[in-house]
Coordinates of C-alpha atoms and ligand atoms in Angstrom, one line a residue:
X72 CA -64.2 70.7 -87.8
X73 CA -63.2 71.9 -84.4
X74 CA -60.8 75.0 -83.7
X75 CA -57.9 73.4 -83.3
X76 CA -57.5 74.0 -79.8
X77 CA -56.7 70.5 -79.3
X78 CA -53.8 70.0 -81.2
X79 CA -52.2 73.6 -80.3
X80 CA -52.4 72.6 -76.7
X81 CA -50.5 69.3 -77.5
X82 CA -47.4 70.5 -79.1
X83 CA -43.8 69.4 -77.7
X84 CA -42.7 72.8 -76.1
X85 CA -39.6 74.5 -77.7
X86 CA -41.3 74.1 -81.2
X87 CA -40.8 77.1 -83.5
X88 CA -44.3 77.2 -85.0
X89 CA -43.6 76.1 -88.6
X90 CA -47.3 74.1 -89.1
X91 CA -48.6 72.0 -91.8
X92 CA -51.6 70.6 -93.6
X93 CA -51.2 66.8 -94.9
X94 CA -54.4 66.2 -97.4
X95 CA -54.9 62.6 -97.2
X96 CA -55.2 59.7 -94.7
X97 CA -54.4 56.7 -96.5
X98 CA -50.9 55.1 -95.7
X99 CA -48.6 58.5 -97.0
X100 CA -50.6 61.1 -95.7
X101 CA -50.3 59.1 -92.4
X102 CA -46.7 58.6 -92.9
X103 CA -46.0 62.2 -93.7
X104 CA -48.3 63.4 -91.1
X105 CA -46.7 61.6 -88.1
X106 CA -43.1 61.8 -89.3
X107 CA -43.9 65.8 -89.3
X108 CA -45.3 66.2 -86.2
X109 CA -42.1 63.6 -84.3
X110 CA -39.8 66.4 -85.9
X111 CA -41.6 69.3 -84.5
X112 CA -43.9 70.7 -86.9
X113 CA -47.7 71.6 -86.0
X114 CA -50.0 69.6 -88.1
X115 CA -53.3 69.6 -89.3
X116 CA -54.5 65.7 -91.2
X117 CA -57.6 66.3 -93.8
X118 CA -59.2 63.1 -95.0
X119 CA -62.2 63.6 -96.8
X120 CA -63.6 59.9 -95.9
X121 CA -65.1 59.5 -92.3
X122 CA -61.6 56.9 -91.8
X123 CA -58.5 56.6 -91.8
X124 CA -56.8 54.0 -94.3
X125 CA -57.5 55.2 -98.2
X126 CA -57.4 52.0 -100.5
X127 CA -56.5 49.7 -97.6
X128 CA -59.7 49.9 -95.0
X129 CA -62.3 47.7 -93.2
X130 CA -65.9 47.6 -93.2
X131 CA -68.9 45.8 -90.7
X132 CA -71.1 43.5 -92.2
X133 CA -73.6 41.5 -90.2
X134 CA -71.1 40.5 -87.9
X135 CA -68.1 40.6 -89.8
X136 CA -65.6 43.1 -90.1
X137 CA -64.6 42.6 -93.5
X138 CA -61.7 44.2 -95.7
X139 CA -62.4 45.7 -98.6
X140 CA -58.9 43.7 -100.0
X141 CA -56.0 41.1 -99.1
X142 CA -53.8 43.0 -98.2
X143 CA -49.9 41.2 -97.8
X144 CA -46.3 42.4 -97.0
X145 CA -43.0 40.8 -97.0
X146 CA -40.2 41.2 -94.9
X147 CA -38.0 43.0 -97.6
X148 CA -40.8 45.9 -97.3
X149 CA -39.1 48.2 -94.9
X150 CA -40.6 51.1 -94.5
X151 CA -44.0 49.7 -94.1
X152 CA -42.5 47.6 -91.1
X153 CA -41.3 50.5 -89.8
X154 CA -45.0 51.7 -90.3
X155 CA -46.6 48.8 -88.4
X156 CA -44.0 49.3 -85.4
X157 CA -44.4 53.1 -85.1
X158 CA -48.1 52.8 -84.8
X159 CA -47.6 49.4 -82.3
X160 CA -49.6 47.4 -84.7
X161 CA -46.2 44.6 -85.6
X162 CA -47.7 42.0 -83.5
X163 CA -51.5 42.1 -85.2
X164 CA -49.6 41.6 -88.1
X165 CA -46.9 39.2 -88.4
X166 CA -44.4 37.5 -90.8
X167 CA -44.1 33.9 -91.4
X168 CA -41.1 32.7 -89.9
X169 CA -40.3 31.4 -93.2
X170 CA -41.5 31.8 -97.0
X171 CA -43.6 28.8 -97.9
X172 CA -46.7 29.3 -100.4
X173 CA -48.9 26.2 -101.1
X174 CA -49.9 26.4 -104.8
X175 CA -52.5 24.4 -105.8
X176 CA -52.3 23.1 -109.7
X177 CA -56.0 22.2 -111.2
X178 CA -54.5 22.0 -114.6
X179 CA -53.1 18.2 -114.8
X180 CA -55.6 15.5 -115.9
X181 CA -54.9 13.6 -113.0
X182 CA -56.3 15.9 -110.3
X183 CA -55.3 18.8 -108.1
X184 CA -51.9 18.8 -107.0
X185 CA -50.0 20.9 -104.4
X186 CA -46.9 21.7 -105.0
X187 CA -45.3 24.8 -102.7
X188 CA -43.0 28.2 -102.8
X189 CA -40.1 27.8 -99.7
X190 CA -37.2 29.2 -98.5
X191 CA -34.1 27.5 -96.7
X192 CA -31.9 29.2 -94.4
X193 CA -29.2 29.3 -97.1
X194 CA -27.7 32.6 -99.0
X195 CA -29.3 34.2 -101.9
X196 CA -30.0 32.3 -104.4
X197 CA -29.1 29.1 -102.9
X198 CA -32.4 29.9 -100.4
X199 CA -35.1 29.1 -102.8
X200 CA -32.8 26.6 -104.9
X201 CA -34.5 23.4 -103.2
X202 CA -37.9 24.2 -103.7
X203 CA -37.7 25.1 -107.3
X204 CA -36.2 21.9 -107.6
X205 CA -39.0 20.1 -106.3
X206 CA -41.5 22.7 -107.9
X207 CA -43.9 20.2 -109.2
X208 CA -45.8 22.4 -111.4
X209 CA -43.0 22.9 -113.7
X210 CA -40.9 20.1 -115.6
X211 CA -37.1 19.7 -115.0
X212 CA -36.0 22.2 -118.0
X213 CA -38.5 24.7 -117.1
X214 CA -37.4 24.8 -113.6
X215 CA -33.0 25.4 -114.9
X216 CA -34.0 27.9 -117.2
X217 CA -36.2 29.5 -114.3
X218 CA -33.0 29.7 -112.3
X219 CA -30.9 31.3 -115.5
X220 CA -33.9 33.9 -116.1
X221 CA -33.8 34.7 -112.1
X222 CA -29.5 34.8 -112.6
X223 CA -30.1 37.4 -115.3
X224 CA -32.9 39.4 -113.4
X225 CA -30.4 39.4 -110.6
X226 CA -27.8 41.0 -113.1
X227 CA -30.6 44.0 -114.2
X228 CA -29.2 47.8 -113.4
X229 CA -32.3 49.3 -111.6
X230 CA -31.1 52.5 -112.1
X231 CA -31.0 51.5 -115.8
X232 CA -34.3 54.1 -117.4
X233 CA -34.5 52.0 -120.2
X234 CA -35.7 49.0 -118.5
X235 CA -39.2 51.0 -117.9
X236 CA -39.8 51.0 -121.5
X237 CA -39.5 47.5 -121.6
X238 CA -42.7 44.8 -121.0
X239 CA -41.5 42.0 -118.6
X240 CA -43.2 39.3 -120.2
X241 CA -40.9 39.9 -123.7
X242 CA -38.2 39.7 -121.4
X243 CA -39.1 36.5 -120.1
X244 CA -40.1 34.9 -124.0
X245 CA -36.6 36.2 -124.7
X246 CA -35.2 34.3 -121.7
X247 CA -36.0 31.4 -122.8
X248 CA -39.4 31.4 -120.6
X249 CA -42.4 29.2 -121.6
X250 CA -46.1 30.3 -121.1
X251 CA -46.6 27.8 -118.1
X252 CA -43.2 28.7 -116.6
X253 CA -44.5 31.9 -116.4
X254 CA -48.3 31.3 -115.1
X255 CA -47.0 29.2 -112.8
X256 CA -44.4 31.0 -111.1
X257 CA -43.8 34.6 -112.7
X258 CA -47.0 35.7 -112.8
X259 CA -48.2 33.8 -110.1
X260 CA -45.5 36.2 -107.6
X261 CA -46.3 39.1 -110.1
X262 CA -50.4 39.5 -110.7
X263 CA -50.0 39.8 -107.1
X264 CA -47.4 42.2 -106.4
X265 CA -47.5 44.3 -109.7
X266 CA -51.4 44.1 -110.4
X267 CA -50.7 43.3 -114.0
X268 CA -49.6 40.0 -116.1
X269 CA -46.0 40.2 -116.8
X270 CA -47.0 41.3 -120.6
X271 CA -48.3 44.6 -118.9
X272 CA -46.0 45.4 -116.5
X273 CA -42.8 47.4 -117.6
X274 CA -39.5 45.1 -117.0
X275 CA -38.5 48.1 -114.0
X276 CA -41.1 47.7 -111.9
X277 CA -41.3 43.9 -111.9
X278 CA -37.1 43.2 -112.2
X279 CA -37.5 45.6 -108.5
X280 CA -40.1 43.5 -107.0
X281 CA -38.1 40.0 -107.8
X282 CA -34.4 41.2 -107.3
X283 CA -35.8 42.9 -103.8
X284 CA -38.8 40.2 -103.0
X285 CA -36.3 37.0 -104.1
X286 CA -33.5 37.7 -104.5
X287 CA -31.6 40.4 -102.2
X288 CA -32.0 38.5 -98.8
X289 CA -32.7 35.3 -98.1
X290 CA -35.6 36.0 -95.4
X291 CA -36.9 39.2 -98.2
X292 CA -39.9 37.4 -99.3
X293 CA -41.2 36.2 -95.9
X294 CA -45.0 37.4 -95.7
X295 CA -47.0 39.0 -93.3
X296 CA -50.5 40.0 -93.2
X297 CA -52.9 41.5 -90.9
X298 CA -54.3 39.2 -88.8
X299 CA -57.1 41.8 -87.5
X300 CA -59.1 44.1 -89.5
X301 CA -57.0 46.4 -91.5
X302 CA -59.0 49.4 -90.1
X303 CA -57.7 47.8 -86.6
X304 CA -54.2 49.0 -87.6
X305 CA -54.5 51.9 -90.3
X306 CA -57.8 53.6 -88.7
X307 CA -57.5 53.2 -85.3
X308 CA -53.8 52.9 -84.4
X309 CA -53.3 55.0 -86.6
X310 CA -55.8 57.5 -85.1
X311 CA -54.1 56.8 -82.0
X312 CA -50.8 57.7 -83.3
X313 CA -51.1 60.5 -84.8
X314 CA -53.2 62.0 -81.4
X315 CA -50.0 61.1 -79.0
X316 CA -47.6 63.1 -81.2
X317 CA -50.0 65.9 -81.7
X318 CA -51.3 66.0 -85.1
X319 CA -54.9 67.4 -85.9
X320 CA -56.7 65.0 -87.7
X321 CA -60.1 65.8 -89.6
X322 CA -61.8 63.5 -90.8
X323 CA -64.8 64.1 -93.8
X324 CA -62.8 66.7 -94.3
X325 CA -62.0 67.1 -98.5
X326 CA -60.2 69.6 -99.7
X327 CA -61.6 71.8 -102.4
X328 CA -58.7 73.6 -103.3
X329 CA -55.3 75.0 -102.3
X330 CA -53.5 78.2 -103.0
X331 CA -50.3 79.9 -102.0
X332 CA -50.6 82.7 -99.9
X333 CA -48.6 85.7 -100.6
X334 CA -46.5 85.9 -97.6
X335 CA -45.3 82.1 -98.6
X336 CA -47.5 80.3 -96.5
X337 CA -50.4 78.3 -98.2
X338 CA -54.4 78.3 -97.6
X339 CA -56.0 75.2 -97.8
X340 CA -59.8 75.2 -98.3
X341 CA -62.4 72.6 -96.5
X342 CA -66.0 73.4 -96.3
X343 CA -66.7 75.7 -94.4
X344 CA -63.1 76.6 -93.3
X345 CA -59.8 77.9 -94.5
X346 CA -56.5 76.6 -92.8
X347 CA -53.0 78.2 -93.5
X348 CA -49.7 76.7 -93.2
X349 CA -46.0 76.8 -93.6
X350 CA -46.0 73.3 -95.7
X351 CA -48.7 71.2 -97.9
X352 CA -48.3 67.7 -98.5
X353 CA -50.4 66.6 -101.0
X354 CA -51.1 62.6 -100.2
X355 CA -54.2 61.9 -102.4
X356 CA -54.6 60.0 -105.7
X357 CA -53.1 60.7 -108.7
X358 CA -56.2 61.7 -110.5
X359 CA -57.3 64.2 -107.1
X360 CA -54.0 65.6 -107.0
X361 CA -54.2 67.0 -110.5
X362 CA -57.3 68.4 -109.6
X363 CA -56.0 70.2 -106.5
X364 CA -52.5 71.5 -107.9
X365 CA -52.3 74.9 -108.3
X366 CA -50.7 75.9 -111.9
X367 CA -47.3 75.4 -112.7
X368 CA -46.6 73.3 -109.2
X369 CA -45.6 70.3 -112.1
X370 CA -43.8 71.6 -115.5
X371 CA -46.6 68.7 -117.3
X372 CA -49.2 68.2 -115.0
X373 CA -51.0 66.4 -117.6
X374 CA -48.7 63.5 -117.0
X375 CA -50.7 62.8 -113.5
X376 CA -53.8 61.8 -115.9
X377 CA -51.6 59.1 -118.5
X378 CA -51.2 57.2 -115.2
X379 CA -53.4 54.0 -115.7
X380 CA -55.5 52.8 -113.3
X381 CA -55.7 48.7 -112.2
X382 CA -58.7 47.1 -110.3
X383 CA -58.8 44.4 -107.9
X384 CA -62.1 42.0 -106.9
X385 CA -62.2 40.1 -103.5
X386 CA -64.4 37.9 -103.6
X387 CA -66.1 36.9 -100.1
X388 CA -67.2 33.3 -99.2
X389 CA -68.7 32.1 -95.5
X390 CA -69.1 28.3 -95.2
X391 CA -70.5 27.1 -92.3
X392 CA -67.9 24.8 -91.1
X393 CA -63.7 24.2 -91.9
X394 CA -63.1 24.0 -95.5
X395 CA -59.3 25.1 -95.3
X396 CA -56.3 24.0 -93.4
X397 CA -53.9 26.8 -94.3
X398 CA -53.9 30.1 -93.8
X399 CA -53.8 30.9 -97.4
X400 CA -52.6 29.6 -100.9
X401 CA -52.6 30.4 -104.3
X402 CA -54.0 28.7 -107.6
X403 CA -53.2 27.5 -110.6
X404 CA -55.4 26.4 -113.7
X405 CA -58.6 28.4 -112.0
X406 CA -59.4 31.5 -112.3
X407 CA -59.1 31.2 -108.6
X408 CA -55.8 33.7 -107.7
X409 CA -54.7 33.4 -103.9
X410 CA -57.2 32.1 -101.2
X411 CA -57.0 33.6 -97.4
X412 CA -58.9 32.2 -94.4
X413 CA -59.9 35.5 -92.8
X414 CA -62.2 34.1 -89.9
X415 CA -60.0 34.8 -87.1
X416 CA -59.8 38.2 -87.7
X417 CA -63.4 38.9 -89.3
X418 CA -64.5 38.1 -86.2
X419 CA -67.0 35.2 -87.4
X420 CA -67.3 32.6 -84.6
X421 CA -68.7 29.8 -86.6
X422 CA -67.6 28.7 -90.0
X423 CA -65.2 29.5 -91.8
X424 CA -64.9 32.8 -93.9
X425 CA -62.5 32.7 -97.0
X426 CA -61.3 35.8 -99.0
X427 CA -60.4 35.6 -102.6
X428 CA -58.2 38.2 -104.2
X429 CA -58.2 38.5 -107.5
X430 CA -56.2 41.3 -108.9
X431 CA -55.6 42.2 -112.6
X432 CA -59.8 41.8 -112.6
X433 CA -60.3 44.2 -115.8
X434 CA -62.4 40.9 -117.1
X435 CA -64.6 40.8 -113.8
X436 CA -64.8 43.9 -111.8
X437 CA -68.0 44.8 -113.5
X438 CA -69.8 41.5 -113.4
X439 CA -73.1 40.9 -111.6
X440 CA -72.5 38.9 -108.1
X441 CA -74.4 36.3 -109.3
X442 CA -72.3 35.5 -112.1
X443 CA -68.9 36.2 -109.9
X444 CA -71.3 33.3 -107.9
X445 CA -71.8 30.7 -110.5
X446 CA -68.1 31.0 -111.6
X447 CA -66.2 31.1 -108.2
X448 CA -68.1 28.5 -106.1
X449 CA -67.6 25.5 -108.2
X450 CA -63.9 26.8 -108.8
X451 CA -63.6 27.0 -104.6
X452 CA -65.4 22.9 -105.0
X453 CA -62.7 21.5 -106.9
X454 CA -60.3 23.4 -105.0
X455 CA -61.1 22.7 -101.7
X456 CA -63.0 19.0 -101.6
X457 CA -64.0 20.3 -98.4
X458 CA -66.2 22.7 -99.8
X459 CA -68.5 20.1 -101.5
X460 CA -70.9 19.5 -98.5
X461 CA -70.6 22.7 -96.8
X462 CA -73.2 25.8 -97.1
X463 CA -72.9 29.0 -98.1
X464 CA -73.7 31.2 -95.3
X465 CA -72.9 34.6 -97.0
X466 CA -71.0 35.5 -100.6
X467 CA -70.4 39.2 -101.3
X468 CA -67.8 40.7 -103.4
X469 CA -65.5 44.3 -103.1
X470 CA -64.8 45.8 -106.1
X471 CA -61.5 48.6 -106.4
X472 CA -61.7 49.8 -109.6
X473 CA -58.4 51.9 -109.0
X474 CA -57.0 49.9 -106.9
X475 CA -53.3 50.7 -108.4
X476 CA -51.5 52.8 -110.8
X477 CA -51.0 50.3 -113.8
X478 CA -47.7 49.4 -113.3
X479 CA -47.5 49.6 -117.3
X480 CA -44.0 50.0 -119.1
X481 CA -43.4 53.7 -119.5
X482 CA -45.3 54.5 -116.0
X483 CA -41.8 55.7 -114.4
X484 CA -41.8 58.3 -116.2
X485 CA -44.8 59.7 -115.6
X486 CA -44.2 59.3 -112.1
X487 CA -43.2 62.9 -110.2
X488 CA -41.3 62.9 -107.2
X489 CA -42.0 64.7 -103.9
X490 CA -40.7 67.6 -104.5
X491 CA -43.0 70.1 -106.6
X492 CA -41.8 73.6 -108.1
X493 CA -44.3 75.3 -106.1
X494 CA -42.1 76.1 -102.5
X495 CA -43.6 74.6 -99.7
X496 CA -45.9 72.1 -101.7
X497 CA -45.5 68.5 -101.7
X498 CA -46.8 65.0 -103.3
X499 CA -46.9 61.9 -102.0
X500 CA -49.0 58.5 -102.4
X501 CA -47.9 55.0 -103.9
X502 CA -48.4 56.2 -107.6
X503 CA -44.8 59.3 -106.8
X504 CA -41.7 57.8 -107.8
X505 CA -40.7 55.7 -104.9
X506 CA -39.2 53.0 -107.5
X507 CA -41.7 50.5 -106.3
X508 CA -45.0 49.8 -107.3
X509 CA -48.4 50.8 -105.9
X510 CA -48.4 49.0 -102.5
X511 CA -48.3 49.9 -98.8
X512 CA -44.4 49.8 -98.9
X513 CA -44.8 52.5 -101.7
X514 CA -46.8 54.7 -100.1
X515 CA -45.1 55.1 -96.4
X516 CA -42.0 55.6 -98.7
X517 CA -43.5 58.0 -100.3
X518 CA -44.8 59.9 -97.2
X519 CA -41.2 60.1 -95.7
X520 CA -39.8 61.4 -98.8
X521 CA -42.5 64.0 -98.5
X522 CA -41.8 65.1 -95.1
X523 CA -37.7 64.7 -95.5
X524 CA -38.3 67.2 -98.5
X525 CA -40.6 69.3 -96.5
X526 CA -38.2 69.0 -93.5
X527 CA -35.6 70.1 -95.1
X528 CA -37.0 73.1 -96.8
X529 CA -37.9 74.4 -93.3
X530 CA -34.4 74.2 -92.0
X531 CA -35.0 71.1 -89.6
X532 CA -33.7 67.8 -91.4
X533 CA -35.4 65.1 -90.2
X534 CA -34.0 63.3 -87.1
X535 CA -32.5 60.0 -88.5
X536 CA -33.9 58.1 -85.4
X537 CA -36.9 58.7 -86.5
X538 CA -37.0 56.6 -89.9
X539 CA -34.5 53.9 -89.2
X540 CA -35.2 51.9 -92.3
X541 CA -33.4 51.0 -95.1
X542 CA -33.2 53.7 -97.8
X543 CA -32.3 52.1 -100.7
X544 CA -34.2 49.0 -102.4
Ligands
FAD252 C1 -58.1 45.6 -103.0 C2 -56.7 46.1 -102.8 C3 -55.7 45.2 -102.5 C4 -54.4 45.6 -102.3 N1 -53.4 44.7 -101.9 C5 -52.2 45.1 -101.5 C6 -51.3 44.3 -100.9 O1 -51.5 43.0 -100.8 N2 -50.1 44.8 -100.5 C7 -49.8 46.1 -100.7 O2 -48.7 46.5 -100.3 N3 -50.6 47.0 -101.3 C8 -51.9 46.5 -101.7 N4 -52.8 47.4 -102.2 C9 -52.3 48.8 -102.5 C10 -52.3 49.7 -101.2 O3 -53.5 49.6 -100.5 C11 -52.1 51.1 -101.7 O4 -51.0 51.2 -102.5 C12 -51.9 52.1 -100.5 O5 -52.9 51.9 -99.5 C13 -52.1 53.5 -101.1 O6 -51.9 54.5 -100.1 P1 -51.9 56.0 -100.4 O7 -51.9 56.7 -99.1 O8 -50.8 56.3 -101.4 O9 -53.3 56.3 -101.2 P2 -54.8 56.2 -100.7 O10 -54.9 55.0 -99.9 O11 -55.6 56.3 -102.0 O12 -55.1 57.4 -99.8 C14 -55.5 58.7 -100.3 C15 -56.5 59.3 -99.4 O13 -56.7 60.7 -99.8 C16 -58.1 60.9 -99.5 N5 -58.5 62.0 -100.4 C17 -58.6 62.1 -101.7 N6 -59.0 63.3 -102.1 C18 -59.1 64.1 -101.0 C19 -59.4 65.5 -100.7 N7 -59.7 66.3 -101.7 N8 -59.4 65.9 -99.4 C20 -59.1 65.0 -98.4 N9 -58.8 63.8 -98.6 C21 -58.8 63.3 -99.8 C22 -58.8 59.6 -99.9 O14 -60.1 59.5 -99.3 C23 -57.8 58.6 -99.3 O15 -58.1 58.2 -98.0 C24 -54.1 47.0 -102.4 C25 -55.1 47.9 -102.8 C26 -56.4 47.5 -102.9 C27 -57.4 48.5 -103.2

């Protein structure tokens, strides 16, 4: 680590010297670190990896620059756009102008069939009322009592604890949901969002995700996704960021412990070095923030560690030549889940490079390659007649075995929020009670609740220019 010099020398004159440490570079500690540092405060970033990013990074490979997952957004995610706008990365990522999903159905006897997801430019829920009626992949009385189910969703009190007790897929049987209505459009929007089938996920999380995703604004569900490497945006713009407003950043740099100093500032230990400061915002996992809180911070610490864990597989496919028209779609009756070209922005400059998330992969994330090989490739075949006569150039697969919190009913409770009883100290990361579940949106949420709670603490309430998002799901 260096002395520091650098970012002393770069602090906005008239500051009053309040400093603090933000453990953690993926999207929170980012977040927390830059929304200190544009409200005065002198900050140090400690990431224990050698980048920027946590769960959301990129990697070389031969000549790709691969992701280590899809990553998507939509436009109802807020504070993640604000993200992508404060580090100058919106253009590399963009939204679709409008919703529209193609969903390919394997399932019928006749053949593959596309059927697709859109939005009109009508109000809520008029917007999506078309293309549910011309859904294909559902018959006429699944699609009405899709449209009641969605009515009743729409009527669900978020604020309502005892909808986290709940599973969302009883919810569904109970509205009158049958198992293809919800493999075909339920769980098709939810394995992706939630990282669970609707049986696992509590009825909170998911009602938040389809009130806010479909039905809030027509425009909510729009999607955007990076169209460079994801270390492109969360790595180096990031990077960039944080050195124009000042911050310190370290990376391999992992905290070993932290303890509060008597004189109400904090020491927080790296190899090698000791750093003190005014505030500590804790932005690491769950499971590592357990591990670092100093006793009696939480009133049940133990509560960090019921906090399941969810994996994700991407599984990595270079043809050498077009096999896809689209720049993504999802499938039914495969094991296929959604399917993204990423050539553009892997870099690849012949062929085509396709990238297959499959989340919810408790079945898979262990398996041998060659068997994620044998089962994937004949799936992509009958999915893509393209495919048939190509080559395989390259097939690799990434494996996040904690990829998310499990978004399980009863996780909301176990969820803390930023503040901690320990003055001074603060969490953040996806899996802190934002209200939303583990995602990108989740995490920058959580980052400026961090630094709001830490602002506030040190007499200097964040400047509401700063964070001009919407607040409230
Ligand atoms: C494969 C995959 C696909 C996903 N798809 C999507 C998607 O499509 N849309 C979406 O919105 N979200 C998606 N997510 C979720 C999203 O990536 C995460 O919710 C988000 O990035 C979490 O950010 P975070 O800052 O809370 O935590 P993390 O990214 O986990 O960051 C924590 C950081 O803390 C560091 N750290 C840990 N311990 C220490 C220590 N002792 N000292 C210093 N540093 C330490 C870690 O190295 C890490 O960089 C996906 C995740 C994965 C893995």
């Amino acid at each position: 680590m260096n002395d520091g010099q650098l970012a002393d020398a770069s602090q906005p004159s008239g500051t009053s010297g309040r400093s603090a440490v933000v453990v953690g570079g993926g999207l929170a500690g980012v977040t927390a670190a830059l929304a200190l540092a544009d409200a005065g405060v002198r900050v140090t970033l400690l990431e224990g990896r050698p980048r920027l990013g946590g769960l959301a990074f990129s990697f070389r490979r031969g000549e790709l620059t691969v992701d280590n997952g899809q990553h998507v957004y939509l436009r109802c995610c807020t504070a993640y756009r604000w993200f992508l706008d404060r580090i100058e990365g919106s253009a590399l990522a963009p939204l679709q102008e409008r919703l529209d999903v193609p969903v390919v159905d394997l399932a019928k006897p006749e053949g593959r069939r596309l059927g697709r997801l859109r939005r009109d430019a009508l109000p809520v829920p008029l917007h999506l009322g078309r293309s549910l009626a011309t859904y294909p992949h559902l018959s006429l009385a699944e699609r009405a009592r899709v449209g009641r189910a969605a009515l009743a969703l729409k009527g669900l009190d978020l604020t309502d604890p005892a909808l986290d007790a709940q599973d969302f897929g009883s919810w569904l049987t109970a509205h009158g949901q049958s198992a293809r209505a919800v493999e075909a459009l339920w769980d098709l929007v939810g394995i992706a969002t939630l990282n669970a089938v609707a049986g696992d996920s509590s009825l909170a999380l998911a009602a938040m995700v389809f009130k806010t995703g479909l039905l809030s604004d027509p425009g909510a569900a729009d999607i955007g996704w990076a169209h460079v490497p994801l270390g492109d945006l969360h790595d180096r713009l990031a990077r960039k960021a944080l050195d124009s407003a000042g911050v310190r950043t370290e990376v391999r740099s992992r905290v070993t412990s932290l303890s509060p100093d008597e004189n109400g500032t904090w020491s927080v230990r790296v190899p090698g070095e000791t750093l003190r400061a005014d505030t500590v915002v804790l932005a690491v996992p769950q499971r590592e923030a357990y591990d670092l809180l100093p006793d009696g911070a939480l009133d049940d610490p133990r509560r960090l560690l019921e906090i399941g864990t969810a994996p994700i597989l991407n599984v990595h496919v270079v043809y050498d030549r077009k096999v896809l028209d689209k720049p993504f779609f999802a499938a039914l009756g495969s094991p296929v889940q959604w399917v993204f070209d990423r050539t553009d922005a892997s870099g690849l400059r012949a062929g085509q490079y396709l990238a297959l998330s499959q989340s919810a992969a408790h079945d898979e994330i262990d398996a041998p390659v060659a068997a994620l090989r044998a089962r994937y490739l004949p799936e992509l075949e009958r999915l893509l007649p393209g495919t048939r006569g190509a080559e395989v150039r390259d097939f690799f697969v990434t494996r996040e075995r904690t990829a998310t919190f499990a978004p399980a009913p009863g996780v909301g409770r176990l969820r803390p929020g930023a503040r901690t009883q320990a003055p001074g100290l603060y969490l953040a990361g996806a899996w802190t009670a934002t209200g939303w579940p583990a995602t990108m949106e989740s995490a920058v949420r959580s980052g400026v609740s961090a630094a709001d709670a830490a602002l506030s603490a040190l007499g200097r309430p964040r400047p509401r220019r700063l964070f001009e998002f919407e607040e409230a799901a």
